[in-house]
Amino acid sequence: MNNIKNLRLLFLPTLVIREIFSMMNPFEILNLSMAGSRIKNVVQLYSKHARYFYRIEFSERPSIDFTGTEDIWRYEITADRNRTEVEDYYQNSMRIMTICVFGNDILEEVKSWFKYIKDIFNIDGGLMVIINLDTFPGQNKAITDWINSQTTWTRHCDIDGEKVRDDDVKYVLNTLNIRITLNIFANVSDNFRFEIPQFLSQLYIENGEWIKLNQLLEIDASEIFIRNTKLTRDELTVFFKNWMCMKSQIGLECFTAGIEKREPDRLVLAMIVVKKKCSSVV
């Protein structure tokens, strides 16, 4: 009976079919695509106009997300059979609807699902990527290569991990074409150095002890946020003079840094925020 109903969809006017797809969420679209090859062809034709941000996460809870204006639809890949298969909750005012996909080989299951989703929704570029380097430590480079093979460019990239893995961080940054937002939460060594992707909109570095003045002067982003920096007052003064005189960071609009401010008998953590036409210290 369901197959008959699905076949009727093939004979509806184009505008009607498009309207039907506009009212469907990603879960419904993907379920419909599995009804048969003819239906799948129709789904591929109309779902390519869907407007979502696509995110893939390699962490302790690997997942593939569709993000809309108010909702997130998530396929979470797990080997835990005790997990609830369907979850629905709110986080930061966003409704997150999750379907758990069970599999013994987590990585292969993620890749298989994403390939199918990519095929249905005609995903080419603009992928959001989250990589925790501690989750699959021996396969970080292979995961990075696979991501690079699936998207022409990366909209947003988070790199996380507690253990120092300089080579893996460098490999992610040298391999993926990151264009808009880069967040580096991962720990790296004090002598870490690499070329930051150019023309970023936002760069966030959680553990910025390794950032030296010459490295900072090479960063090209609209917004830079660095926590736990060891840059001295004199080094920051040089940076600001170069910026204000347009000798470096021509496209920079806002710079934020967490610094250590030493006072008699105590150490104060301060946040300095500088914008193009004004500055403040918190």
Coordinates of C-alpha atoms in Angstrom, one line a residue:
M1 CA 0.0 0.0 0.0
N2 CA 2.8 2.4 0.9
N3 CA 4.5 1.6 -2.4
I4 CA 1.3 2.5 -4.3
K5 CA 1.1 5.8 -2.5
N6 CA 4.8 6.5 -3.3
L7 CA 4.2 5.8 -7.0
R8 CA 1.4 8.3 -7.0
L9 CA 3.9 10.9 -6.1
L10 CA 5.6 10.4 -9.5
F11 CA 2.5 11.6 -11.4
L12 CA 1.9 14.8 -9.4
P13 CA 2.6 18.2 -11.0
T14 CA 6.1 19.6 -10.5
L15 CA 5.0 22.5 -8.2
V16 CA 3.0 20.1 -6.0
I17 CA 5.9 17.7 -5.6
R18 CA 8.2 20.6 -4.8
E19 CA 5.7 21.9 -2.2
I20 CA 5.5 18.4 -0.6
F21 CA 9.3 18.2 -0.3
S22 CA 9.4 21.7 1.3
M23 CA 7.2 20.4 4.1
M24 CA 9.3 17.3 4.8
N25 CA 12.2 17.0 7.2
P26 CA 15.4 15.2 6.3
F27 CA 14.4 12.0 8.1
E28 CA 11.2 11.8 6.1
I29 CA 13.0 12.6 2.8
L30 CA 15.6 9.9 3.4
N31 CA 13.0 7.3 4.4
L32 CA 11.1 8.1 1.2
S33 CA 14.2 7.7 -0.9
M34 CA 14.5 4.0 0.3
A35 CA 11.1 3.1 -1.1
G36 CA 12.5 2.2 -4.5
S37 CA 14.8 3.3 -7.3
R38 CA 12.1 5.4 -9.1
I39 CA 11.2 7.2 -5.9
K40 CA 14.8 7.7 -5.1
N41 CA 15.4 9.4 -8.4
V42 CA 12.5 11.8 -7.7
V43 CA 13.8 12.5 -4.2
Q44 CA 17.3 13.2 -5.5
L45 CA 15.9 15.7 -8.0
Y46 CA 13.9 17.7 -5.5
S47 CA 15.9 17.3 -2.3
K48 CA 18.9 19.0 -3.9
H49 CA 17.1 22.3 -3.3
A50 CA 16.9 21.7 0.4
R51 CA 18.5 24.3 2.5
Y52 CA 20.5 22.8 5.4
F53 CA 23.9 23.1 6.9
Y54 CA 25.5 19.6 7.0
R55 CA 27.8 18.6 9.8
I56 CA 29.8 15.4 10.3
E57 CA 31.4 14.7 13.7
F58 CA 34.1 12.2 14.6
S59 CA 34.1 12.0 18.4
E60 CA 32.9 9.6 21.1
R61 CA 29.4 10.1 19.7
P62 CA 29.9 10.2 15.9
S63 CA 27.0 11.8 14.1
I64 CA 25.7 13.4 10.9
D65 CA 23.6 16.5 11.3
F66 CA 21.2 18.5 9.2
T67 CA 20.8 22.0 10.7
G68 CA 17.8 24.2 9.8
T69 CA 16.8 27.5 11.2
E70 CA 15.4 26.2 14.4
D71 CA 15.9 22.4 14.4
I72 CA 18.7 19.9 14.1
W73 CA 18.1 16.4 12.7
R74 CA 20.9 14.0 13.7
Y75 CA 21.9 10.5 12.8
E76 CA 24.1 9.3 15.6
I77 CA 26.2 6.2 15.0
T78 CA 26.6 3.9 18.0
A79 CA 27.6 0.3 18.9
D80 CA 25.6 0.6 22.2
R81 CA 22.4 -1.4 21.8
N82 CA 21.1 0.0 25.1
R83 CA 20.8 3.4 23.6
T84 CA 17.3 4.7 22.9
E85 CA 16.8 4.6 19.2
V86 CA 14.9 7.9 18.9
E87 CA 15.7 11.0 21.1
D88 CA 14.1 14.4 21.1
Y89 CA 15.4 17.2 23.3
Y90 CA 16.3 20.9 23.3
Q91 CA 19.8 22.4 23.7
N92 CA 20.4 26.2 23.6
S93 CA 16.9 26.8 22.3
M94 CA 17.5 24.4 19.4
R95 CA 15.4 21.3 19.1
I96 CA 17.6 18.2 18.4
M97 CA 15.9 15.1 17.0
T98 CA 18.2 12.1 17.0
I99 CA 17.9 8.7 15.4
C100 CA 20.5 6.2 16.6
V101 CA 22.1 4.0 13.9
F102 CA 23.6 0.8 15.3
G103 CA 26.8 -0.7 13.8
N104 CA 29.8 -2.7 14.9
D105 CA 32.3 -0.8 12.7
I106 CA 31.5 2.8 13.7
L107 CA 33.8 4.6 11.1
E108 CA 32.5 2.5 8.2
E109 CA 28.9 3.1 9.3
V110 CA 29.5 6.9 9.4
K111 CA 31.1 6.8 5.9
S112 CA 28.4 4.7 4.5
W113 CA 25.5 6.9 5.8
F114 CA 27.2 10.1 4.8
K115 CA 27.8 8.8 1.2
Y116 CA 24.1 8.0 0.9
I117 CA 23.0 11.3 2.4
K118 CA 25.5 13.1 0.1
D119 CA 24.0 11.3 -2.9
I120 CA 20.4 12.2 -2.0
F121 CA 21.0 15.8 -1.1
N122 CA 23.7 16.5 -3.7
I123 CA 26.1 17.8 -1.1
D124 CA 29.2 19.3 -2.7
G125 CA 30.8 21.8 -0.4
G126 CA 30.3 23.8 2.8
L127 CA 30.5 20.9 5.2
M128 CA 30.9 21.5 8.9
V129 CA 33.4 19.2 10.5
I130 CA 34.2 18.2 14.1
I131 CA 37.2 16.0 14.7
N132 CA 38.3 14.8 18.2
L133 CA 41.8 13.5 17.6
D134 CA 41.7 11.3 20.7
T135 CA 38.7 9.2 19.6
F136 CA 40.3 7.3 16.7
P137 CA 44.0 8.2 17.2
G138 CA 45.4 5.8 14.7
Q139 CA 43.1 6.8 11.9
N140 CA 43.1 10.6 12.1
K141 CA 44.9 11.1 8.8
A142 CA 42.7 8.5 7.0
I143 CA 39.6 10.3 8.4
T144 CA 40.9 13.6 7.2
D145 CA 41.6 12.2 3.7
W146 CA 38.1 10.8 3.6
I147 CA 36.5 14.1 4.6
N148 CA 38.5 15.9 1.9
S149 CA 37.3 13.4 -0.7
Q150 CA 33.7 14.1 0.2
T151 CA 33.6 17.9 0.1
T152 CA 35.2 20.6 -2.1
W153 CA 35.4 23.0 0.9
T154 CA 34.8 23.1 4.6
R155 CA 32.6 25.8 6.1
H156 CA 33.5 25.2 9.8
C157 CA 36.1 23.0 11.4
D158 CA 36.6 22.1 15.1
I159 CA 39.7 20.3 16.1
D160 CA 39.7 18.9 19.6
G161 CA 41.7 16.5 21.7
E162 CA 43.5 16.5 25.1
K163 CA 46.7 14.7 24.0
V164 CA 49.3 16.6 22.1
R165 CA 49.1 15.5 18.4
D166 CA 50.9 18.3 16.5
D167 CA 51.2 16.2 13.3
D168 CA 47.5 15.3 13.2
V169 CA 46.5 19.0 13.8
K170 CA 48.8 20.1 11.0
Y171 CA 47.5 17.4 8.7
V172 CA 43.9 18.5 9.1
L173 CA 44.8 22.1 8.5
N174 CA 47.0 21.4 5.4
T175 CA 44.4 19.0 3.9
L176 CA 41.0 20.5 4.4
N177 CA 40.0 23.6 2.5
I178 CA 38.7 25.6 5.5
R179 CA 37.1 28.9 4.5
I180 CA 35.0 30.4 7.2
T181 CA 35.4 29.3 10.8
L182 CA 38.3 27.4 12.5
N183 CA 38.2 26.5 16.2
I184 CA 41.3 24.8 17.6
F185 CA 40.5 23.3 21.0
A186 CA 43.3 20.6 20.7
N187 CA 46.4 20.8 22.9
V188 CA 49.6 21.3 20.9
S189 CA 53.3 21.6 22.0
D190 CA 54.9 25.0 22.7
N191 CA 57.0 24.8 19.5
F192 CA 53.9 24.1 17.4
R193 CA 53.8 26.1 14.1
F194 CA 51.7 25.9 11.0
E195 CA 50.1 28.1 8.3
I196 CA 46.6 29.2 9.3
P197 CA 44.2 29.1 6.4
Q198 CA 43.9 32.5 4.8
F199 CA 40.8 34.8 4.7
L200 CA 39.0 33.1 7.6
S201 CA 36.0 34.9 9.1
Q202 CA 36.6 33.6 12.6
L203 CA 39.6 31.9 14.2
Y204 CA 39.4 30.7 17.8
I205 CA 42.3 29.1 19.6
E206 CA 41.6 27.7 23.1
N207 CA 45.1 26.9 24.2
G208 CA 47.2 29.8 22.8
E209 CA 50.4 29.4 24.8
W210 CA 52.3 28.4 21.6
I211 CA 51.3 31.5 19.7
K212 CA 54.4 33.7 19.1
L213 CA 54.3 37.3 17.8
N214 CA 55.6 36.4 14.3
Q215 CA 52.9 33.7 14.0
L216 CA 50.2 36.1 15.2
L217 CA 51.3 38.7 12.5
E218 CA 50.8 36.0 9.8
I219 CA 47.1 35.2 10.7
D220 CA 44.6 36.6 8.3
A221 CA 41.1 36.5 9.7
S222 CA 38.2 38.9 10.3
E223 CA 37.9 37.9 14.0
I224 CA 40.7 36.4 16.1
F225 CA 40.1 35.0 19.6
I226 CA 43.0 33.5 21.6
R227 CA 42.8 32.2 25.1
N228 CA 45.7 31.6 27.5
T229 CA 48.2 33.5 25.4
K230 CA 51.7 34.1 26.7
L231 CA 52.3 37.2 24.5
T232 CA 53.9 40.0 26.5
R233 CA 52.7 43.6 26.8
D234 CA 55.5 44.7 24.4
E235 CA 54.6 42.0 21.9
L236 CA 50.9 43.0 21.9
T237 CA 51.9 46.6 21.5
V238 CA 53.9 45.7 18.3
F239 CA 50.9 43.7 17.1
F240 CA 48.5 46.6 17.6
K241 CA 50.8 49.1 16.0
N242 CA 51.2 46.9 12.9
W243 CA 47.5 46.4 12.7
M244 CA 46.5 50.0 13.2
C245 CA 49.1 51.1 10.6
M246 CA 47.8 48.4 8.2
K247 CA 51.2 46.7 8.0
S248 CA 49.5 43.4 8.9
Q249 CA 46.0 42.0 9.5
I250 CA 44.3 44.3 7.0
G251 CA 41.1 42.4 7.1
L252 CA 41.0 42.0 10.9
E253 CA 38.0 43.6 12.6
C254 CA 38.1 42.3 16.1
F255 CA 40.9 40.8 18.2
T256 CA 40.3 39.2 21.6
A257 CA 43.0 37.6 23.8
G258 CA 43.1 36.2 27.3
I259 CA 46.3 37.3 29.0
E260 CA 48.1 37.0 32.3
K261 CA 48.4 40.3 34.1
R262 CA 50.8 40.3 37.0
E263 CA 50.2 42.5 39.9
P264 CA 52.0 42.7 43.3
D265 CA 51.5 39.3 45.1
R266 CA 48.9 38.0 42.6
L267 CA 48.3 36.9 39.1
V268 CA 45.2 38.3 37.3
L269 CA 43.7 36.7 34.2
A270 CA 42.5 39.5 31.9
M271 CA 40.6 39.6 28.7
I272 CA 41.6 42.3 26.2
V273 CA 39.2 43.1 23.3
V274 CA 40.2 45.4 20.5
K275 CA 38.0 46.4 17.6
K276 CA 39.0 48.6 14.6
K277 CA 37.8 51.9 16.1
C278 CA 37.7 51.1 19.8
S279 CA 39.4 49.0 22.5
S280 CA 38.6 47.8 25.9
V281 CA 40.1 45.6 28.6
V282 CA 37.8 43.4 30.8

